[in-house]
Coordinates of C-alpha atoms in Angstrom, one line a residue:
X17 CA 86.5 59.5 118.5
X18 CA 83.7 59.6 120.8
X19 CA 79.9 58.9 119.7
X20 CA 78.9 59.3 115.9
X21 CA 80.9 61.9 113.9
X22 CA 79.7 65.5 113.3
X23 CA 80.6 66.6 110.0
X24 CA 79.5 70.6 111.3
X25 CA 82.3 70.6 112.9
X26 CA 84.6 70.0 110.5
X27 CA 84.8 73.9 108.8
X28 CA 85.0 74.8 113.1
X29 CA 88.2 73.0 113.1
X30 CA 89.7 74.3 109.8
X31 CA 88.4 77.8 110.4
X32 CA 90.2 77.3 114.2
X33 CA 93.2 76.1 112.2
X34 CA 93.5 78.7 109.9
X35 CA 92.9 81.6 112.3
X36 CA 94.4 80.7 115.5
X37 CA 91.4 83.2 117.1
X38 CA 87.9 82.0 118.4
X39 CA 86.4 85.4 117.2
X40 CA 87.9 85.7 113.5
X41 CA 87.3 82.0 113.4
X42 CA 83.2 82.5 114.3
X43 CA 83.1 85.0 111.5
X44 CA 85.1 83.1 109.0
X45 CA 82.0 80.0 109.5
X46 CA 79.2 82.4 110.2
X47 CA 78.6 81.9 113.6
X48 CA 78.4 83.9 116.9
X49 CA 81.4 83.8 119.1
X50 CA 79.3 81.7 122.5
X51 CA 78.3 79.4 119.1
X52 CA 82.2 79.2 118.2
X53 CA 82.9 78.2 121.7
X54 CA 80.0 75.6 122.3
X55 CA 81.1 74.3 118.9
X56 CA 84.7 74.0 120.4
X57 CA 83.6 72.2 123.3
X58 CA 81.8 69.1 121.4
X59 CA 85.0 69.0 118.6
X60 CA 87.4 68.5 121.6
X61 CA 84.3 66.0 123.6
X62 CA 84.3 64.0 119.8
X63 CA 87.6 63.6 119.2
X64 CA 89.0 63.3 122.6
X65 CA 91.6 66.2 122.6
X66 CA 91.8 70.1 123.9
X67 CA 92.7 70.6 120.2
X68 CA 93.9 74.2 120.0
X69 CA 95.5 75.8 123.6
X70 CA 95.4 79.7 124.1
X71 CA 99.0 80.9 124.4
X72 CA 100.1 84.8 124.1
X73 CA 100.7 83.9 120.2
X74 CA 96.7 83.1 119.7
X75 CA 95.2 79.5 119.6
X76 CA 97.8 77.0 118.8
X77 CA 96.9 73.4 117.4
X78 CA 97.9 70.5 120.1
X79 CA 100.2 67.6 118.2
X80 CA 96.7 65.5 118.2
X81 CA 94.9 68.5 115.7
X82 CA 98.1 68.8 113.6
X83 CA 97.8 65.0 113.4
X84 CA 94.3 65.5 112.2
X85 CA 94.4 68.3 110.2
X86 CA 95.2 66.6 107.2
X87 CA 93.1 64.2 107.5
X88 CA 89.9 66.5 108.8
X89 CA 91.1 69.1 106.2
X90 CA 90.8 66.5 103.0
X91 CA 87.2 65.4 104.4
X92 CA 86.0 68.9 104.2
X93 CA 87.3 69.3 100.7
X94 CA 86.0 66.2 99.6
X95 CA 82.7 67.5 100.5
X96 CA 83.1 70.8 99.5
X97 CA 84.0 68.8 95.9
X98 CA 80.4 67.0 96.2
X99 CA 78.4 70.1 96.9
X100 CA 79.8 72.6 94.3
X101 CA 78.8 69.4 92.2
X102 CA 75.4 70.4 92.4
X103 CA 75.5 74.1 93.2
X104 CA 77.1 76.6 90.2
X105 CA 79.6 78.6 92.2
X106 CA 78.6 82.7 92.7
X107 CA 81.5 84.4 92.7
X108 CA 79.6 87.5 92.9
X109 CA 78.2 87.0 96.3
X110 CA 80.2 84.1 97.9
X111 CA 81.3 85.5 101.3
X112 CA 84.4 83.1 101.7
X113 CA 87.8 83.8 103.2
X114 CA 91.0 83.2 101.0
X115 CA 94.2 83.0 103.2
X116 CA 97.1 84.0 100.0
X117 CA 100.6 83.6 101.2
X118 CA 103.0 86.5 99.4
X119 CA 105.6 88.6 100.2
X120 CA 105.4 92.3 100.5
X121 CA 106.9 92.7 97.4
X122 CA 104.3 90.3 96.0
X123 CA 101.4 92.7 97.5
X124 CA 102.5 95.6 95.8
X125 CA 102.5 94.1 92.6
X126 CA 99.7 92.2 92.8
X127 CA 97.3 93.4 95.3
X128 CA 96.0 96.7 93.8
X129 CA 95.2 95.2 90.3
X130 CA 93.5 92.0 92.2
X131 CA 91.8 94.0 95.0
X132 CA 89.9 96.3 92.2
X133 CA 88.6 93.1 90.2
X134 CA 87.2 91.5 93.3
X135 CA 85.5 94.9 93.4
X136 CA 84.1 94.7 90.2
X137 CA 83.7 90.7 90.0
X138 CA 83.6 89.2 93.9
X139 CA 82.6 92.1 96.4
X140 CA 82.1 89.5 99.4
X141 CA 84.8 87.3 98.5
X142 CA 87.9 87.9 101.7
X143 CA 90.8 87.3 101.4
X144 CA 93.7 87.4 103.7
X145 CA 97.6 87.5 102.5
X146 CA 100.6 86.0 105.3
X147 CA 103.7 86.0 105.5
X148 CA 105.7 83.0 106.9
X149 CA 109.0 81.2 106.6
X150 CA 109.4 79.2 103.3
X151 CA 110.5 76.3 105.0
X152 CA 106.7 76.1 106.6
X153 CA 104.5 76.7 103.4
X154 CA 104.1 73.2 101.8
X155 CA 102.9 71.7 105.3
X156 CA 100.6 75.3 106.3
X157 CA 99.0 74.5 102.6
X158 CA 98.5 70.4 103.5
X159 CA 97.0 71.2 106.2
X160 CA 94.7 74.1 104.7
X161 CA 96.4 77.2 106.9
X162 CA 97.3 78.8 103.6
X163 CA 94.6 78.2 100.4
X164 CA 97.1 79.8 97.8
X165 CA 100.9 81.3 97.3
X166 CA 102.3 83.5 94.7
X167 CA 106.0 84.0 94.1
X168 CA 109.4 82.0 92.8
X169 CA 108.8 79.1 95.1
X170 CA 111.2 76.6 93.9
X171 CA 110.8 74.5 96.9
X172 CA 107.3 74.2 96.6
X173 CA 107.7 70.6 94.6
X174 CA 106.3 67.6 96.0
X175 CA 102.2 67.3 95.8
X176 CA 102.2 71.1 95.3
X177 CA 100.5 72.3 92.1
X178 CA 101.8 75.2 89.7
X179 CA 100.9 77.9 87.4
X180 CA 103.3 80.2 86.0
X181 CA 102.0 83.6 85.7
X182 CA 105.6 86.1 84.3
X183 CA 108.6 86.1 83.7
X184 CA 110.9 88.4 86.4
X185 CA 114.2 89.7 86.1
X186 CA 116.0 92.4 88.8
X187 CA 116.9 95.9 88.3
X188 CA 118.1 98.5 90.6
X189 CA 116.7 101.8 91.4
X190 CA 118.0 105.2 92.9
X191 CA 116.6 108.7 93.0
X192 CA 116.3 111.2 89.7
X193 CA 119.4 113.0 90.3
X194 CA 121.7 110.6 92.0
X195 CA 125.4 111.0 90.7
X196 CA 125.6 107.4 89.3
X197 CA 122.9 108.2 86.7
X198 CA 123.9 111.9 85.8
X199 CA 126.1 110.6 82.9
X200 CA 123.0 108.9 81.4
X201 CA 123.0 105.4 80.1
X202 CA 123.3 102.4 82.1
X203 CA 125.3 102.3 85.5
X204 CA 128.5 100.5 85.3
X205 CA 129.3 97.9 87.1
X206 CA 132.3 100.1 88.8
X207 CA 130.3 102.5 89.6
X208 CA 127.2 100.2 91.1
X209 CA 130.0 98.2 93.1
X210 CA 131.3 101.0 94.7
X211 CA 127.5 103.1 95.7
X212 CA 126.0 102.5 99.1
X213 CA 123.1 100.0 99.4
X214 CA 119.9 98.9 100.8
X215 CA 119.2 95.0 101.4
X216 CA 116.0 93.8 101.7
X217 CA 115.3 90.4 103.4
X218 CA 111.5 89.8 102.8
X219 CA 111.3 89.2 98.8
X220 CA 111.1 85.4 99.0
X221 CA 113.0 82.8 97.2
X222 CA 114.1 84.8 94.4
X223 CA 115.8 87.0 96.6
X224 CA 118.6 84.4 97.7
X225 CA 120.5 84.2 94.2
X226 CA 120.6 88.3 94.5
X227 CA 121.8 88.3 97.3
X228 CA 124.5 85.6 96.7
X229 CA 125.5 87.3 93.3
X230 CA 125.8 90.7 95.6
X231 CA 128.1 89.1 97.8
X232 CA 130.3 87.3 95.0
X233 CA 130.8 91.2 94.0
X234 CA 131.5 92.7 97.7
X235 CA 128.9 94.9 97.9
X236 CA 128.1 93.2 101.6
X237 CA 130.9 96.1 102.6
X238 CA 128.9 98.8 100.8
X239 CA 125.6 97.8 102.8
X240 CA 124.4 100.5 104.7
X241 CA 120.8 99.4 105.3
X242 CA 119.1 96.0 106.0
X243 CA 115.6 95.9 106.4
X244 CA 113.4 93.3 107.1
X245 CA 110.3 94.9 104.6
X246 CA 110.4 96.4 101.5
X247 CA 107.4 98.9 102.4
X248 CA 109.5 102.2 103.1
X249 CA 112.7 101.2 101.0
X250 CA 111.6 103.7 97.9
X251 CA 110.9 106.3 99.8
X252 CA 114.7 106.2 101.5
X253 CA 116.3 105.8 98.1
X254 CA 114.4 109.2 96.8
X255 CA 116.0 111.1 99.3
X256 CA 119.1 109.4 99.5
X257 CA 122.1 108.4 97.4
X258 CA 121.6 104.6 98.6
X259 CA 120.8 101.8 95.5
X260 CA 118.5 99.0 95.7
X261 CA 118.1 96.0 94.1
X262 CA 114.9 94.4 93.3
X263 CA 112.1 92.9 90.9
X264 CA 111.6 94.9 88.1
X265 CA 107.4 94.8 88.3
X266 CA 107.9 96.0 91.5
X267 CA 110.4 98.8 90.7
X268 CA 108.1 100.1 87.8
X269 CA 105.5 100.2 90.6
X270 CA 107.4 102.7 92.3
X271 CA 108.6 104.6 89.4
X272 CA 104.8 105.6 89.5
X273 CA 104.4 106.9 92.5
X274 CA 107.5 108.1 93.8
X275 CA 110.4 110.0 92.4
X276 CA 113.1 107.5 91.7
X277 CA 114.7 106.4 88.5
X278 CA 114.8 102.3 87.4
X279 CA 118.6 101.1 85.9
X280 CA 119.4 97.8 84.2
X281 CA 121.0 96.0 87.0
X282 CA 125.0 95.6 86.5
X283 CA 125.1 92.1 87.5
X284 CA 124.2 89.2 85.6
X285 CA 121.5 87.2 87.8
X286 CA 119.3 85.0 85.5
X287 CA 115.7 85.8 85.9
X288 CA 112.7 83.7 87.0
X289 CA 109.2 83.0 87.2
X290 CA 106.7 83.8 89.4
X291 CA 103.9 81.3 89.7
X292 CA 100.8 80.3 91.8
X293 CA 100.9 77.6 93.8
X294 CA 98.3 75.4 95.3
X295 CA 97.8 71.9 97.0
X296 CA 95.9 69.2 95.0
X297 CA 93.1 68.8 97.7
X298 CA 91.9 72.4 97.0
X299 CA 92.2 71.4 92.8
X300 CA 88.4 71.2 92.6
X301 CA 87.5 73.7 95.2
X302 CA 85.3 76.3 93.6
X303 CA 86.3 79.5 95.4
X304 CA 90.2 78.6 95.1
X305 CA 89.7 77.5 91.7
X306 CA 88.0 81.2 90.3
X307 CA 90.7 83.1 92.4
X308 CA 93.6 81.2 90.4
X309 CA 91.8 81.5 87.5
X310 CA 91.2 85.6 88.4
X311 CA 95.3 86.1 88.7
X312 CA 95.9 84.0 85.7
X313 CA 93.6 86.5 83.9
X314 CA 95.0 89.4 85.7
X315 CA 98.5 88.8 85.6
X316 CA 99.5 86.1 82.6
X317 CA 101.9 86.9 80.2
X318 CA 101.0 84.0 78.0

């Protein structure tokens, strides 16, 4: 490191780590974009290192800023710590940025109910949900990429934090009038077996020991969709005769809006939690800590 160390450029860095994108990056820290850039310039003249390259996929970090990031991440937070010490948090007009991981099925569950209460509670407050292989979370959250992840996260063990927020369980769903429901009563397991289905591969962890259970049953033969989102399954099954498994919260979601009917699911899959998750360097950090506190509220079932 090169000359005395700058400590305004450490939320450049972390903003340039979370972001990937000199513009959303500026406006993440409050600057201009010319001031982003100048900014850039004496982080990669102080620490002796391009730092983040431009590729076609954004701004990536070079190995010497994911070296750092830990490191530079944990200094920010431990002064972040220091100053909400003497400055009561406003959640009412605090303008930061919140980057949630969650899958789509997590957004329809949660989003609506959490989106209205930052209306009514934390206007400013931004937050940003992503989407990323579960293999990657625990290192994106040590290294401050992701502030906060929601879901059945079993993997998330070492150094990671946890809240549990409810209890989950899967159900299946198919339109009104389909032919397996016309008997009334809960579908049989013959009769689920043998119906045509939809397979969704974005609904996290969870979704693993559905699928598995599926395919100890043979319905992998019966599969006549696979998507990769779970966006525009409800509207295929309410004008189909295709079945699709999934999370009960979110199939009661959709019983709401659309015109499809919510079964017991057949199979016996044990159900699960689904919990926040958070690294212990954000523990004290004042923004992170009222959004936990927010979905706790929100969502709880204790």
């Amino acid at each position: 490191m090169n000359g005395t160390p700058d400590l305004n450029l450490l939320p450049v860095f972390e903003a340039l780590l979370r972001h990937g994108n000199v513009t959303r990056a500026a406006v993440d820290v409050g600057l201009t974009q010319s001031a982003m850039s100048s900014a850039l310039g004496r982080l990669r003249r102080q620490l002796g290192d391009p730092l983040f390259v431009n590729t076609r996929a954004g701004m990536l970090p070079t190995p010497r800023a994911l070296e750092l990031a830990p490191l530079l991440t944990d200094a920010l937070a431990i002064v972040r710590r220091a100053l909400n010490g003497r400055e009561a948090f406003d959640a009412r007009h605090t303008a930061r940025s919140l980057r949630v991981y969650m899958t789509d099925v997590g957004e329809t569950v949660l989003l609506p109910a959490l989106m209205r209460h930052l209306h009514q509670e934390s206007p400013q407050l931004r937050l940003e949900t992503a989407q990323l292989p579960a293999a990657e979370l625990a290192v994106r959250m040590e290294t401050g990429d992701i502030d906060l992840a929601v879901g059945y996260l079993p993997q998330l063990r070492e150094k990671i934090r946890r809240a549990r927020l409810f209890a989950e369980h899967y159900v299946c769903m198919t339109r009104p009038d389909h032919p397996l429901g016309r008997r009334g009563g809960a579908l049989s397991l013959k009769d689920f077996l043998a119906a045509r289905h939809v397979l969704i591969s974005s609904m996290g962890s969870g979704h693993q020991q559905l699928e598995r259970a599926l395919a100890e049953h043979g319905v992998e033969q019966n599969v006549a969709l696979r998507v990769p989102h779970f966006v525009v399954v409800p509207l295929i099954v309410a004008g189909t005769d295709l079945v699709v498994s999934l999370p009960k919260h979110v199939a009661d979601v959709w019983a709401g809006l659309v015109k499809v009917r919510v079964h017991p699911l057949p199979i016996r899959i044990p159900s699960f939690d689904v919990s926040l998750y958070w690294h212990p360097r954000v523990e004290n950090d004042a923004a992170n800590r009222w959004l936990r506190e927010a979905l706790v509220h929100l969502f709880g079932d204790e």
